[in-house]
XYZ file of C-alpha atoms in Angstrom:
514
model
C 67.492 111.115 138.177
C 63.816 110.566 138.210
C 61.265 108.074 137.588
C 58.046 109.391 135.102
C 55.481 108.630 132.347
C 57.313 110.253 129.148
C 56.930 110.238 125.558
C 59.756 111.607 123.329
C 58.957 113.387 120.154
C 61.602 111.599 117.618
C 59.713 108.926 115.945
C 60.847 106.849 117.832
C 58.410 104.443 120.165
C 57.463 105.847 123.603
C 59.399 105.814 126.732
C 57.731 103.024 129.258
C 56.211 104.322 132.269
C 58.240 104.389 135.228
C 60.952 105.257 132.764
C 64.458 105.587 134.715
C 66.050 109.374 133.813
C 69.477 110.582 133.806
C 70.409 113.870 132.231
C 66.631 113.284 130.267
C 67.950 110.184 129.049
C 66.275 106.645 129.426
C 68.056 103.838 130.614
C 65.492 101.075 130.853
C 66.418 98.063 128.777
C 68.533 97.946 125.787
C 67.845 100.562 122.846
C 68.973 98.272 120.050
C 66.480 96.290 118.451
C 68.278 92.593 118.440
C 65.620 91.089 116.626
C 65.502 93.607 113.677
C 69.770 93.351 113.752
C 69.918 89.764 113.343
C 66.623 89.773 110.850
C 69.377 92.245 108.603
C 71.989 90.044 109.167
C 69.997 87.160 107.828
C 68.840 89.045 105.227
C 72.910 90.462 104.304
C 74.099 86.777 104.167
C 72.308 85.301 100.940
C 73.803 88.838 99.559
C 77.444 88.254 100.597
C 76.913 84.651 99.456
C 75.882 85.613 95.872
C 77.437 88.308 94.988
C 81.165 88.591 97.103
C 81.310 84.504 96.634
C 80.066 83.190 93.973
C 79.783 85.881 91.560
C 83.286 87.019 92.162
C 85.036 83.156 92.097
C 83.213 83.595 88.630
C 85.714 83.235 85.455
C 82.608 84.128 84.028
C 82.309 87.230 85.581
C 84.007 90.825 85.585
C 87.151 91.098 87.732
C 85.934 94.791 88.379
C 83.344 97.167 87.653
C 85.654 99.999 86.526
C 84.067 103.207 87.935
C 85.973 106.588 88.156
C 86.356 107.853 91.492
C 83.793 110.751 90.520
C 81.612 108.230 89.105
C 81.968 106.184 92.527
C 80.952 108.612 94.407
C 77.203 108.971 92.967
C 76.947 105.313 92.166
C 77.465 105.143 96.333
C 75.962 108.063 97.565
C 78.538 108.583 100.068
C 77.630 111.186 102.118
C 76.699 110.598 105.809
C 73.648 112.077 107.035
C 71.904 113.413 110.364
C 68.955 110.657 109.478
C 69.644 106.768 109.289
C 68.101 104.845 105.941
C 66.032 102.201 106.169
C 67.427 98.253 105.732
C 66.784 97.686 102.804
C 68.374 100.496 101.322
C 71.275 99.844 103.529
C 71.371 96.351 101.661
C 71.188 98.234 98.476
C 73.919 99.624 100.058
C 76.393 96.355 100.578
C 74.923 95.322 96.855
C 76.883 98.452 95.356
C 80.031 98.507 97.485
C 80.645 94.455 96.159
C 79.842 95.760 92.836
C 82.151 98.017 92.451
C 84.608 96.370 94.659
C 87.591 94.046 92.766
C 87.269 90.480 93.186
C 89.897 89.468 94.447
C 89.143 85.936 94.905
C 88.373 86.021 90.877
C 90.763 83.570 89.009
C 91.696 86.311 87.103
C 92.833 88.543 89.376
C 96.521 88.052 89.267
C 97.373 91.837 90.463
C 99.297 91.701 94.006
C 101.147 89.209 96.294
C 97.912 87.540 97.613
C 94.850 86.403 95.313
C 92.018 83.835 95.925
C 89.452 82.885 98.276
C 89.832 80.026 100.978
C 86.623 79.351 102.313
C 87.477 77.425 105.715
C 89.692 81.242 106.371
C 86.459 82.994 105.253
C 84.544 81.641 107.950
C 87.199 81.870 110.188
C 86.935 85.688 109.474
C 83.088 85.603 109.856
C 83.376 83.955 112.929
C 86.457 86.604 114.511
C 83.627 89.428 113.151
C 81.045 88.649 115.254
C 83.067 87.736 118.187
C 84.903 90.804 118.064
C 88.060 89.618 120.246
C 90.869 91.261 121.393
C 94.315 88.892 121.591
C 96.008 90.975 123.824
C 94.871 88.131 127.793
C 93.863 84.866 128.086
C 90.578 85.952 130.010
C 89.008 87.976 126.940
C 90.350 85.714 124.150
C 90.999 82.408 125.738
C 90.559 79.866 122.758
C 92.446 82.330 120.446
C 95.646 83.033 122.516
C 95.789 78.647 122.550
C 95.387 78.619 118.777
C 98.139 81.892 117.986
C 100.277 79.569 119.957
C 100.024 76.115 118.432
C 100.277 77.769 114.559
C 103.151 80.073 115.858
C 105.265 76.540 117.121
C 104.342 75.266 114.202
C 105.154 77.680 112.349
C 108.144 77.684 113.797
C 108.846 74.076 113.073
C 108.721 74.798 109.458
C 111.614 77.564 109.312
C 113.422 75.008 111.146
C 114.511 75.982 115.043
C 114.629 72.731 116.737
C 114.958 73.948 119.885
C 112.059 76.374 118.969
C 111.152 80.143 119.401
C 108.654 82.769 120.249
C 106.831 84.965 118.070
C 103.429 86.953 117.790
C 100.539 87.694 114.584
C 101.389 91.708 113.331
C 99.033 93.371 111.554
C 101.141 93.231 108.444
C 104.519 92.592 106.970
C 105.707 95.989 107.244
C 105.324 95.912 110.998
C 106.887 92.367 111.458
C 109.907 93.797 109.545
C 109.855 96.640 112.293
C 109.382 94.270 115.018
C 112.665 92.614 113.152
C 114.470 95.927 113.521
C 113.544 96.973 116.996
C 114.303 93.824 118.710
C 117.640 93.871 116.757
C 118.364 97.220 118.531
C 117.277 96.425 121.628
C 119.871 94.078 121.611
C 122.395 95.373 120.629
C 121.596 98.687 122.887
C 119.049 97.557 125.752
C 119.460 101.224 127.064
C 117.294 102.764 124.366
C 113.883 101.798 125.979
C 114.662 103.777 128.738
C 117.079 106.679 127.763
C 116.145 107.175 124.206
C 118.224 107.777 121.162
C 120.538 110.501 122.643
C 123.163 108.787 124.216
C 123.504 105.956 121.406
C 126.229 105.156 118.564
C 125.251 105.497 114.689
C 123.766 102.278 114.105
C 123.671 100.742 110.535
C 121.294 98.216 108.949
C 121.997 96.479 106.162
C 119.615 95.187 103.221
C 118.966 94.466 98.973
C 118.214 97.009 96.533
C 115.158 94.264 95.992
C 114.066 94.571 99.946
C 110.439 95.531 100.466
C 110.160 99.309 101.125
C 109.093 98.798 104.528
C 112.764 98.494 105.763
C 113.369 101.621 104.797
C 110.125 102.635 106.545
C 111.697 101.009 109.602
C 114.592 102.953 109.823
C 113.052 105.954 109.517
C 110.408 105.305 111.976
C 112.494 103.916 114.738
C 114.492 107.142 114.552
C 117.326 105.347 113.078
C 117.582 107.190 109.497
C 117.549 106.396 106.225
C 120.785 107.247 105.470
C 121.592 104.765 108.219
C 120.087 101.703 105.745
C 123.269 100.745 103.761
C 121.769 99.399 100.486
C 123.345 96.152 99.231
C 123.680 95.477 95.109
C 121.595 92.441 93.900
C 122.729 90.395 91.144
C 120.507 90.352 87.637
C 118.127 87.811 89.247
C 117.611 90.344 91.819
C 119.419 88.513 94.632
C 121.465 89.959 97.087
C 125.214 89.853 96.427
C 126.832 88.609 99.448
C 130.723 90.074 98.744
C 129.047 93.365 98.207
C 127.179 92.776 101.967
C 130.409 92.247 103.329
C 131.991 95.698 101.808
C 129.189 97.521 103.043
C 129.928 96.094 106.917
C 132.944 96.845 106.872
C 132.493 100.210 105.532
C 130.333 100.829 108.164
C 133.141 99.330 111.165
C 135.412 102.201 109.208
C 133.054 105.327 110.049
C 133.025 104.441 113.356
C 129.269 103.333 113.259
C 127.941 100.262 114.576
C 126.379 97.557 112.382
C 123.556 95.558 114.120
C 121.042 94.308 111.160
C 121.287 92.790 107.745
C 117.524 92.195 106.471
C 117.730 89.890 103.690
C 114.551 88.671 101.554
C 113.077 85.519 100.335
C 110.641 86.598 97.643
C 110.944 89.867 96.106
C 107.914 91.604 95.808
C 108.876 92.508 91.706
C 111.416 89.416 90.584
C 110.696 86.855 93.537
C 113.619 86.374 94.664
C 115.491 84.371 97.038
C 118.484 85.888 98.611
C 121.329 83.838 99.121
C 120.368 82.536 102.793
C 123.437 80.541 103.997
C 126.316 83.092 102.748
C 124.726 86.110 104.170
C 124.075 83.911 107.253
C 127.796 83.485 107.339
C 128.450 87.257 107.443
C 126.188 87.728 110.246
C 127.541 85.244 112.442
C 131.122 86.831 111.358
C 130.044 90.341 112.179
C 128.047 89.346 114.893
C 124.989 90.939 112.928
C 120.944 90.029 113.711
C 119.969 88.258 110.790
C 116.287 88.596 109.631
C 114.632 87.162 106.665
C 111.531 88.869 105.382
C 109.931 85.607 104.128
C 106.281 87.732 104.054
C 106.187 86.455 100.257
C 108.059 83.384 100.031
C 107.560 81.668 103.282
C 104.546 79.499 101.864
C 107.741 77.494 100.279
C 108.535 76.160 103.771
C 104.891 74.084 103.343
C 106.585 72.154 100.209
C 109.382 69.449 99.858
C 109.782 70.235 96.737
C 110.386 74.586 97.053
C 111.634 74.637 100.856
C 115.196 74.660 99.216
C 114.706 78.335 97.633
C 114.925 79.109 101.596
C 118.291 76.736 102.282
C 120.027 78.836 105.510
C 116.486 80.141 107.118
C 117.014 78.477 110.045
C 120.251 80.469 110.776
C 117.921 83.583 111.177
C 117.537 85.337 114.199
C 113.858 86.219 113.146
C 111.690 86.179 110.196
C 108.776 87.907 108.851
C 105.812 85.515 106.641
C 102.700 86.020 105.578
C 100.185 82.769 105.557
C 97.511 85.623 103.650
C 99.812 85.749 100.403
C 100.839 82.576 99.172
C 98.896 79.862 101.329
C 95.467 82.431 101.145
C 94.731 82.872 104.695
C 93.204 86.077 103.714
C 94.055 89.179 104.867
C 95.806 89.924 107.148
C 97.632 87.226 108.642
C 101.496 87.429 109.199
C 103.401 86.122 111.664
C 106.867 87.648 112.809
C 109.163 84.937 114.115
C 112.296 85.062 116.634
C 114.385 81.693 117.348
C 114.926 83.772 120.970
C 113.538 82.303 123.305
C 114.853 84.595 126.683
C 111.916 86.660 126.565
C 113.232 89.377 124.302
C 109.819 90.112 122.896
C 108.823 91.449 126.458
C 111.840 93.173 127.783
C 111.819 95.047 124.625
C 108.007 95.686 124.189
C 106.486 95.261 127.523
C 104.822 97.966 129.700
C 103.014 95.992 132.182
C 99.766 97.767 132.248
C 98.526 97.302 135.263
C 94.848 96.819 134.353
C 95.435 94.284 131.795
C 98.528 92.390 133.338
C 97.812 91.784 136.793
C 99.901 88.772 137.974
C 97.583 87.732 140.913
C 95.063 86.420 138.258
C 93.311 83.105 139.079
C 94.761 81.650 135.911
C 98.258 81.064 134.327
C 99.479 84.670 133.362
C 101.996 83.627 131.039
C 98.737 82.987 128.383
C 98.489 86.926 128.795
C 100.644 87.798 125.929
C 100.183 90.823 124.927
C 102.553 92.598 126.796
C 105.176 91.532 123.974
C 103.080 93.404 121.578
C 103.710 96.705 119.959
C 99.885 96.323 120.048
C 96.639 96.693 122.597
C 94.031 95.454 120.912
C 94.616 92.837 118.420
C 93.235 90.775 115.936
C 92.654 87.172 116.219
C 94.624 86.273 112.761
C 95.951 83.460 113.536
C 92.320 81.628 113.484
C 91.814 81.565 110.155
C 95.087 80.004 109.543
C 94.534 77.303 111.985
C 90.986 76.722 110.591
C 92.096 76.522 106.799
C 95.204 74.168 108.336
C 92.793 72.013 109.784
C 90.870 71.355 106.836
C 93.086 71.199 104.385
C 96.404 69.673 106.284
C 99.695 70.383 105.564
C 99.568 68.000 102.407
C 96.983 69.998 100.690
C 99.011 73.487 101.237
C 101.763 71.830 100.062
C 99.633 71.223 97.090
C 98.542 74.570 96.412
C 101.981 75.749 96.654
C 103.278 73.299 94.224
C 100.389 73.480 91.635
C 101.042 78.012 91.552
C 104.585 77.196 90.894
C 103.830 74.731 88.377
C 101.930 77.239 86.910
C 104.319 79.973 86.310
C 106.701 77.346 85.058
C 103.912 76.672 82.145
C 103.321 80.062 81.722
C 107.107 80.681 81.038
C 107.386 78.248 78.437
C 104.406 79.727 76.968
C 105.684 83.353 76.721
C 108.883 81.884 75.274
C 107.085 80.171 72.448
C 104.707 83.233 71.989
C 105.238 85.833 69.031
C 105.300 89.221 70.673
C 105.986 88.372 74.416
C 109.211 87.981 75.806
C 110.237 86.689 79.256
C 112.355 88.863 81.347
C 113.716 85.898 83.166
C 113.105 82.136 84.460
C 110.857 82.519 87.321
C 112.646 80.944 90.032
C 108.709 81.232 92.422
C 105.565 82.649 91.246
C 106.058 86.490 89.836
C 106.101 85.689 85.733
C 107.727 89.304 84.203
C 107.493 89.992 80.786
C 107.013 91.824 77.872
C 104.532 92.267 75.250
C 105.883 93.613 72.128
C 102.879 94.637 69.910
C 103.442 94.325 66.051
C 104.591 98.280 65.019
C 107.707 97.197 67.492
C 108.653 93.689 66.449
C 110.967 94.630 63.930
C 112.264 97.380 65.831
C 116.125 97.232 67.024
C 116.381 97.320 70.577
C 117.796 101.104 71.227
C 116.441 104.199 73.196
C 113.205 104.357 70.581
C 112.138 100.733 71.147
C 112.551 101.050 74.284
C 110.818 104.401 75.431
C 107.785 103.037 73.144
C 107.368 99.804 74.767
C 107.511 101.247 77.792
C 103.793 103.010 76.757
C 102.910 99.929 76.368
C 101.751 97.846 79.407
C 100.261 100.619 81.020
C 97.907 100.910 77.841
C 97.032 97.271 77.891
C 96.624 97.555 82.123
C 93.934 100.649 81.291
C 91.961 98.752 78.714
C 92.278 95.429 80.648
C 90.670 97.146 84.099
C 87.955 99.063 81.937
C 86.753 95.687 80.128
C 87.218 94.048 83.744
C 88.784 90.834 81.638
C 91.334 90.605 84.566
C 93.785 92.120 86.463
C 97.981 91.954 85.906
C 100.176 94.258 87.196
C 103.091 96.525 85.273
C 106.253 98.120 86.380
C 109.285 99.477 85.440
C 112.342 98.181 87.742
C 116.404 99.298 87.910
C 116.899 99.502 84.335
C 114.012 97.670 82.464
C 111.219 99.543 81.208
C 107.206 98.994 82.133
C 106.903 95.013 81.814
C 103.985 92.763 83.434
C 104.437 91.139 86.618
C 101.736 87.761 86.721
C 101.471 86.734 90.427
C 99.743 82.674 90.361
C 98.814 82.008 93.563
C 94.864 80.683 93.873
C 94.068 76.986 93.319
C 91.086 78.083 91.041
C 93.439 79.152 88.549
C 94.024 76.662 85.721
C 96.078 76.396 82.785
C 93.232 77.972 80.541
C 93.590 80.868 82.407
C 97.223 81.374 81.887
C 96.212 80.846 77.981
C 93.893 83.163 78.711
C 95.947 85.987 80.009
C 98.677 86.060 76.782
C 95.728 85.933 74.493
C 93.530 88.690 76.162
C 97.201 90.939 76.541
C 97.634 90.366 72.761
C 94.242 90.948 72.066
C 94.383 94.303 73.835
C 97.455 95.727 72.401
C 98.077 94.329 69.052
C 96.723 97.487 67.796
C 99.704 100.293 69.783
């Protein structure tokens, strides 16, 4: 260490005199230039405003700027260098990426399970940015830990545990079904934290051919198997069949294996879905089976009187996965997993009482340190922009939203019915809208193997043409035995009935010529 007059020879401004060395290095005062950060930020705001909110809430505008991903790459200029660039090419820089970024918050984007832009969760998420907390105690992240718990209670209220519940915010769906599936075990086997796999019975799950993949992801990362997820047969609505459920149990109780799990759904991520709540409830408690309900899509329901029956036998679950970012438009991510427990399972199963983040001599209440009962160390404040979008718009006006996308796909039904050339796969029973557009060379086609291995060329056609134009964005798939059809997710408030007029007309437009 030493104290000298130095100048360094990087461009960069002098080294003050009396200059404090270690290892050649200066360590008087801060090296970041504040001022020159927040005159960026300033400067990045009216940037983000324009062109990431009100350019791309837009129906004017393009959904996307379709670039290939060799084009992307010199329209960005993505290679890092030794050298940093100056600010304003660095806005130049956030200009392109929202350019060629989809707009997801554009009424016409209609592509996955979560659309729109809530601006009461968008500052929420500014906010959590430039706070940069860390949910895991109540001394880093105290407001944060108070609000995950008042929208986790009442959450909870709205599945329908009276005597309430625990849960905790997951970085996804996926992981709250895996939460689902670990806690399961861990009941049924409380050995396994400590001894491991070894020593424990073949242990079966149980879930629909229409479950998210994610279950199967479960089972295979919790060293369970995929072999060991007995697949269920759904009805044609896509529903789980509960007689079939109760075959596969007791198939299982025959091999000698040990059934602890049936994962039903409520919302499919292709047909939406509801499974049959109540009867498969009935199993469980028969069997003696965890019951979870991966409600990532369809929760929102619970917000309306008028839906909340598509999820009649929820509160019978042991635990339940939903998503406030899909249907309600929290933005991402923001799911909550769910367990009517309330013995502390989360933490005998998860916890491994670090000792510099858990001390219990703290001057405060430890039980606000919660995440112990994480999977997690660092987490994300999600639940924020939930609470803040809550509090603005109230449970009425979520209700609303809900209500007004399902209203929605009901018109848009009855539109495809009465359409030449489209034809409806089935009644939407939430807010997926699957169907077929049958472009004139095919109408007076018979359905057999040629009609149908044409049409199947179709969609992803129109999807190509559709993303290059930038009109808007509406997923395809094939699924079981139906060819390619489009799936229409309505989910955003800023979608009106013009757009659903919109999207038949711009599909027919697109592929009246195949």
């Amino acid at each position: 260490m030493s104290s000298s007059i130095c100048e360094n020879g990087s461009g960069s401004k002098p080294v003050k005199k009396n200059a404090i060395l270690v290892d050649g290095v200066p360590l008087n005062g801060p090296i970041l230039d504040s001022k020159a950060g927040e005159r960026f930020v300033e400067e990045a705001f009216p940037i983000i405003m324009e062109e990431a909110i009100r350019k791309a809430t837009d129906v004017n505008e393009k959904v996307c700027e379709w670039q290939t991903p060799e084009e992307l790459k010199q329209c960005l200029d993505l290679d890092l260098r030794e050298g940093g660039e100056p600010p304003q090419q660095i806005l130049k820089r956030c200009k392109d990426v929202i350019k060629y970024s989809v707009k997801t918050g554009h009424p016409r984007f209609f592509n996955q399970l979560y659309a729109g832009m809530d601006h009461y969760s968008l500052v929420a998420r500014f906010i959590t940015e430039a706070i940069n907390p860390s949910v895991y105690t109540f001394e880093v992240s105290p407001t944060f830990v108070m609000i995950e718990e008042v929208v986790l209670k009442k959450m909870i209220e709205c599945v329908g545990w009276e005597e309430g519940g625990d849960g905790i915010f997951s970085p996804g769906g996926s992981v709250s079904n895996m939460y689902a599936v670990n806690l399961a075990r861990y009941k049924n086997c409380p050995n396994i934290k400590d001894e491991g796999l070894s020593g424990m019975p073949r242990l079966v799950m149980f879930t629909s051919e229409e479950c998210h993949y994610s279950i199967r992801k479960a089972a295979a990362f919790l060293g369970i198997g995929t072999k060991n997820v007995y697949v269920v047969p759904a009805d044609e609505r896509g529903k789980m069949i509960p007689e079939e459920l109760e075959k596969q149990v007791q198939r299982a109780v025959k091999e000698g294996a040990v059934p602890f799990i049936v994962c039903a759904t409520a919302g499919t991520t292709v047909l939406g879905a509801f499974d049959p709540l109540e009867k498969i409830a009935d199993i469980c408690q028969k069997h003696g089976l965890w019951f979870h309900v991966d409600a990532s899509w369809g929760g929102g329901a619970l917000m309306s009187n008028k839906h909340r029956h598509l999820l009649n036998g929820i509160q019978r679950a042991d635990s339940v996965a939903w998503n406030p970012h899909k249907m309600l438009m929290a933005g991402l991510q923001c799911c909550a997993f769910l367990v009517k427990d309330k013995t502390g399972l989360f933490e005998k199963c998860h916890s491994s009482q670090a000792s510099y983040l858990f001390q219990q001599d703290k001057f405060y209440d430890v039980s606000y340190d919660t995440g112990d009962k994480s999977i997690q160390c660092s987490r994300r404040a999600d639940a924020f922009k939930f609470w803040l979008m809550w509090k603005a718009v109230g449970t009425r006006g979520l209700e609303e939203r809900v209500n007004r996308a399902l209203a929605l796909a009901r018109y848009l039904a009855e539109e495809i019915k009465k359409k030449e050339g489209f034809r409806l796969i089935l009644e939407p029973e939430y807010a997926n809208v699957c169907f077929w557009y049958i472009p004139p060379s095919l109408r007076n086609m018979p359905d057999g193997p040629e009609f149908w291995k044409k049409l199947h060329q179709v969609a992803p056609v129109i999807k190509e043409r559709m993303m290059k134009k930038g009109s808007m964005m509406v997923g395809y798939q094939p699924h079981r035995d139906k060819v390619n059809f489009f799936r229409q997710i309505i989910i955003s408030p800023q979608v009106s009935l013009e757009d659903m007029d919109f999207v038949l007309q711009e599909i027919e437009a697109l592929g009246k010529d195949l």
